[in-house]
């Protein structure tokens, strides 16, 4: 981009991110810490949670980012909730939707609406230990290495094409909490790095391959 006098100016273009979170929001916090850097290429423009007391909502408020609660109890049934979540996200006109500890399954209609633009962070090395208890299940299985995965969301549970992964060792004496904390350190770094790359370079899916750039 150039000014009328021909001087280059820094581009202010950035990808619009909507983050869905159910929990404390440490992954959201990491994205919020990154997004003020103009070189990051993405901004969190909205946060959506299914839990009215999610810490992620406090983080959004503190950062001056708009947030919306879509609690299932406020909807007549699952179908109405599906529409509610989809509309709540669409209002922000996201380029990408980031599931950062969002503990509900999104309907195929949601996945179709934002197809190829939804990424999820999972605290295990997919395809191993998919589902809500990835850390517990890996520990119970006795693996010596686990980790975290950022993947494109499809209509399955943690089955979409993998964008990036980091391995994390299991240490003797680990319980679910200590292992999850170690994974979350790696997970935050991976999510911030991967979402930034996607925002700056784009994301496409060819079969099982998720390609950034
Ligand atoms: C993350 O490990 C995420 O992968 C899992 O739940 C955790 C959420 O952490 N599903 P936070 O709310 O971002 O701190």
GROMACS .gro file of C-alpha atoms and ligand atoms in nm:
model
  227
    1UNK     CA    1   0.000   0.000   0.000
    2UNK     CA    2   0.124   0.355  -0.075
    3UNK     CA    3   0.025   0.708   0.018
    4UNK     CA    4  -0.075   0.943  -0.270
    5UNK     CA    5   0.283   1.079  -0.256
    6UNK     CA    6   0.415   0.731  -0.315
    7UNK     CA    7   0.546   0.656   0.031
    8UNK     CA    8   0.479   0.304   0.149
    9UNK     CA    9   0.259   0.283   0.457
   10UNK     CA   10   0.222  -0.006   0.693
   11UNK     CA   11  -0.075  -0.217   0.602
   12UNK     CA   12  -0.341  -0.229   0.873
   13UNK     CA   13  -0.507  -0.534   0.722
   14UNK     CA   14  -0.566  -0.805   0.974
   15UNK     CA   15  -0.776  -1.118   0.988
   16UNK     CA   16  -1.082  -1.100   1.211
   17UNK     CA   17  -1.086  -1.376   1.472
   18UNK     CA   18  -1.380  -1.491   1.677
   19UNK     CA   19  -1.273  -1.709   1.968
   20UNK     CA   20  -1.509  -1.963   2.126
   21UNK     CA   21  -1.415  -2.066   2.479
   22UNK     CA   22  -1.581  -2.242   2.772
   23UNK     CA   23  -1.311  -2.220   3.037
   24UNK     CA   24  -1.049  -2.004   3.199
   25UNK     CA   25  -0.931  -1.873   2.867
   26UNK     CA   26  -0.552  -1.902   2.887
   27UNK     CA   27  -0.543  -1.972   2.515
   28UNK     CA   28  -0.758  -1.666   2.453
   29UNK     CA   29  -0.526  -1.464   2.677
   30UNK     CA   30  -0.231  -1.568   2.462
   31UNK     CA   31  -0.410  -1.458   2.145
   32UNK     CA   32  -0.505  -1.127   2.308
   33UNK     CA   33  -0.143  -1.074   2.408
   34UNK     CA   34  -0.034  -1.129   2.048
   35UNK     CA   35  -0.299  -0.937   1.859
   36UNK     CA   36  -0.183  -0.586   1.949
   37UNK     CA   37   0.137  -0.647   1.758
   38UNK     CA   38   0.062  -0.499   1.414
   39UNK     CA   39   0.279  -0.764   1.254
   40UNK     CA   40   0.069  -1.043   1.398
   41UNK     CA   41  -0.188  -1.011   1.124
   42UNK     CA   42  -0.497  -1.101   1.325
   43UNK     CA   43  -0.725  -0.943   1.582
   44UNK     CA   44  -0.972  -1.102   1.819
   45UNK     CA   45  -1.292  -0.912   1.738
   46UNK     CA   46  -1.531  -1.122   1.943
   47UNK     CA   47  -1.547  -1.390   2.210
   48UNK     CA   48  -1.836  -1.634   2.237
   49UNK     CA   49  -1.891  -1.864   2.534
   50UNK     CA   50  -2.151  -2.121   2.631
   51UNK     CA   51  -2.073  -2.058   3.000
   52UNK     CA   52  -2.187  -1.732   3.161
   53UNK     CA   53  -1.909  -1.762   3.423
   54UNK     CA   54  -1.624  -1.849   3.186
   55UNK     CA   55  -1.300  -1.672   3.272
   56UNK     CA   56  -1.260  -1.610   2.901
   57UNK     CA   57  -1.544  -1.356   2.922
   58UNK     CA   58  -1.359  -1.156   3.189
   59UNK     CA   59  -1.047  -1.159   2.973
   60UNK     CA   60  -1.246  -1.028   2.678
   61UNK     CA   61  -1.395  -0.747   2.887
   62UNK     CA   62  -1.054  -0.649   3.023
   63UNK     CA   63  -0.918  -0.637   2.670
   64UNK     CA   64  -1.211  -0.433   2.543
   65UNK     CA   65  -1.323  -0.712   2.311
   66UNK     CA   66  -1.695  -0.772   2.259
   67UNK     CA   67  -1.829  -1.094   2.406
   68UNK     CA   68  -2.150  -1.292   2.384
   69UNK     CA   69  -2.290  -1.572   2.601
   70UNK     CA   70  -2.485  -1.844   2.427
   71UNK     CA   71  -2.586  -2.066   2.719
   72UNK     CA   72  -2.789  -2.372   2.620
   73UNK     CA   73  -3.029  -2.294   2.909
   74UNK     CA   74  -3.133  -1.976   2.727
   75UNK     CA   75  -3.249  -2.166   2.418
   76UNK     CA   76  -3.557  -2.382   2.366
   77UNK     CA   77  -3.363  -2.680   2.235
   78UNK     CA   78  -3.041  -2.790   2.073
   79UNK     CA   79  -3.152  -2.679   1.727
   80UNK     CA   80  -3.223  -2.329   1.853
   81UNK     CA   81  -2.887  -2.321   2.033
   82UNK     CA   82  -2.710  -2.426   1.713
   83UNK     CA   83  -2.866  -2.129   1.534
   84UNK     CA   84  -2.788  -1.900   1.826
   85UNK     CA   85  -2.417  -1.985   1.825
   86UNK     CA   86  -2.394  -1.956   1.451
   87UNK     CA   87  -2.559  -1.612   1.451
   88UNK     CA   88  -2.353  -1.492   1.748
   89UNK     CA   89  -2.034  -1.574   1.561
   90UNK     CA   90  -2.153  -1.444   1.223
   91UNK     CA   91  -2.232  -1.101   1.368
   92UNK     CA   92  -1.857  -1.043   1.405
   93UNK     CA   93  -1.793  -1.125   1.037
   94UNK     CA   94  -1.496  -1.344   1.119
   95UNK     CA   95  -1.228  -1.446   0.876
   96UNK     CA   96  -1.145  -1.732   1.112
   97UNK     CA   97  -1.317  -1.896   1.406
   98UNK     CA   98  -1.088  -2.030   1.679
   99UNK     CA   99  -1.215  -2.293   1.921
  100UNK     CA  100  -0.996  -2.247   2.228
  101UNK     CA  101  -1.125  -2.480   2.494
  102UNK     CA  102  -1.483  -2.474   2.365
  103UNK     CA  103  -1.634  -2.785   2.516
  104UNK     CA  104  -1.938  -2.835   2.296
  105UNK     CA  105  -1.984  -3.002   1.961
  106UNK     CA  106  -2.084  -2.760   1.688
  107UNK     CA  107  -2.353  -2.861   1.443
  108UNK     CA  108  -2.273  -2.950   1.081
  109UNK     CA  109  -2.463  -2.635   0.981
  110UNK     CA  110  -2.211  -2.428   1.180
  111UNK     CA  111  -1.915  -2.611   1.028
  112UNK     CA  112  -2.059  -2.560   0.678
  113UNK     CA  113  -2.121  -2.190   0.734
  114UNK     CA  114  -1.757  -2.125   0.825
  115UNK     CA  115  -1.614  -2.416   0.628
  116UNK     CA  116  -1.236  -2.436   0.620
  117UNK     CA  117  -1.209  -2.132   0.847
  118UNK     CA  118  -1.257  -2.297   1.187
  119UNK     CA  119  -0.959  -2.423   1.383
  120UNK     CA  120  -0.955  -2.604   1.716
  121UNK     CA  121  -0.683  -2.661   1.971
  122UNK     CA  122  -0.676  -3.006   2.129
  123UNK     CA  123  -0.456  -3.113   2.421
  124UNK     CA  124  -0.324  -3.438   2.268
  125UNK     CA  125  -0.148  -3.555   1.954
  126UNK     CA  126  -0.442  -3.635   1.727
  127UNK     CA  127  -0.563  -3.873   1.600
  128UNK     CA  128  -0.479  -4.023   1.940
  129UNK     CA  129  -0.697  -3.929   2.233
  130UNK     CA  130  -0.969  -3.728   2.066
  131UNK     CA  131  -1.265  -3.611   2.272
  132UNK     CA  132  -1.320  -3.420   2.592
  133UNK     CA  133  -1.061  -3.606   2.802
  134UNK     CA  134  -0.753  -3.609   2.582
  135UNK     CA  135  -0.509  -3.550   2.867
  136UNK     CA  136  -0.666  -3.805   3.103
  137UNK     CA  137  -0.694  -4.067   2.829
  138UNK     CA  138  -0.330  -4.027   2.721
  139UNK     CA  139  -0.213  -4.059   3.080
  140UNK     CA  140  -0.431  -4.364   3.142
  141UNK     CA  141  -0.297  -4.529   2.827
  142UNK     CA  142   0.056  -4.487   2.956
  143UNK     CA  143   0.207  -4.289   2.668
  144UNK     CA  144   0.547  -4.133   2.728
  145UNK     CA  145   0.491  -3.849   2.482
  146UNK     CA  146   0.171  -3.659   2.420
  147UNK     CA  147   0.118  -3.299   2.312
  148UNK     CA  148  -0.121  -3.064   2.142
  149UNK     CA  149  -0.275  -3.022   1.801
  150UNK     CA  150  -0.424  -2.736   1.604
  151UNK     CA  151  -0.658  -2.873   1.341
  152UNK     CA  152  -0.921  -2.758   1.097
  153UNK     CA  153  -1.268  -2.839   1.225
  154UNK     CA  154  -1.485  -3.077   1.026
  155UNK     CA  155  -1.813  -3.235   1.133
  156UNK     CA  156  -1.643  -3.508   1.339
  157UNK     CA  157  -1.504  -3.482   1.692
  158UNK     CA  158  -1.139  -3.372   1.662
  159UNK     CA  159  -1.111  -3.542   1.322
  160UNK     CA  160  -1.031  -3.252   1.088
  161UNK     CA  161  -0.704  -3.205   0.897
  162UNK     CA  162  -0.407  -3.129   1.120
  163UNK     CA  163  -0.237  -2.789   1.083
  164UNK     CA  164   0.034  -2.814   1.349
  165UNK     CA  165   0.140  -3.021   1.649
  166UNK     CA  166   0.385  -3.001   1.937
  167UNK     CA  167   0.505  -3.303   2.135
  168UNK     CA  168   0.515  -3.280   2.515
  169UNK     CA  169   0.680  -3.542   2.739
  170UNK     CA  170   0.491  -3.723   3.011
  171UNK     CA  171   0.696  -3.713   3.330
  172UNK     CA  172   0.701  -3.977   3.602
  173UNK     CA  173   0.455  -3.883   3.873
  174UNK     CA  174   0.237  -3.674   3.640
  175UNK     CA  175  -0.131  -3.653   3.716
  176UNK     CA  176  -0.390  -3.507   3.482
  177UNK     CA  177  -0.344  -3.156   3.622
  178UNK     CA  178   0.036  -3.142   3.601
  179UNK     CA  179   0.040  -3.293   3.255
  180UNK     CA  180  -0.233  -3.060   3.131
  181UNK     CA  181  -0.043  -2.757   3.262
  182UNK     CA  182   0.271  -2.867   3.076
  183UNK     CA  183   0.068  -2.923   2.761
  184UNK     CA  184  -0.103  -2.586   2.794
  185UNK     CA  185   0.230  -2.402   2.786
  186UNK     CA  186   0.306  -2.566   2.452
  187UNK     CA  187  -0.053  -2.530   2.337
  188UNK     CA  188  -0.065  -2.152   2.384
  189UNK     CA  189   0.257  -2.104   2.189
  190UNK     CA  190   0.141  -2.335   1.910
  191UNK     CA  191  -0.201  -2.173   1.884
  192UNK     CA  192  -0.063  -1.819   1.869
  193UNK     CA  193   0.200  -1.912   1.613
  194UNK     CA  194  -0.036  -2.117   1.397
  195UNK     CA  195  -0.327  -1.873   1.398
  196UNK     CA  196  -0.086  -1.591   1.312
  197UNK     CA  197   0.055  -1.785   1.018
  198UNK     CA  198  -0.295  -1.871   0.898
  199UNK     CA  199  -0.401  -1.506   0.925
  200UNK     CA  200  -0.099  -1.379   0.735
  201UNK     CA  201  -0.066  -1.654   0.476
  202UNK     CA  202  -0.407  -1.819   0.442
  203UNK     CA  203  -0.526  -2.173   0.494
  204UNK     CA  204  -0.648  -2.431   0.249
  205UNK     CA  205  -0.749  -2.790   0.279
  206UNK     CA  206  -0.675  -3.059   0.022
  207UNK     CA  207  -0.810  -3.392   0.139
  208UNK     CA  208  -0.639  -3.469   0.471
  209UNK     CA  209  -0.379  -3.197   0.417
  210UNK     CA  210  -0.422  -2.856   0.581
  211UNK     CA  211  -0.185  -2.617   0.406
  212UNK     CA  212  -0.086  -2.275   0.538
  213UNK     CA  213   0.032  -2.032   0.274
  214LIG     C1  214  -0.712  -2.644   2.660
  214LIG     O1  215  -0.612  -2.738   2.697
  214LIG     C2  216  -0.797  -2.696   2.549
  214LIG     O2  217  -0.727  -2.763   2.450
  214LIG     C3  218  -0.886  -2.791   2.625
  214LIG     O3  219  -0.921  -2.717   2.739
  214LIG     C4  220  -0.815  -2.628   2.771
  214LIG     C5  221  -0.872  -2.489   2.776
  214LIG     O4  222  -0.784  -2.404   2.842
  214LIG     N1  223  -0.995  -2.840   2.547
  214LIG     P1  224  -0.810  -2.247   2.851
  214LIG     O5  225  -0.955  -2.225   2.886
  214LIG     O6  226  -0.772  -2.185   2.720
  214LIG     O7  227  -0.719  -2.203   2.964
   0.00000   0.00000   0.00000
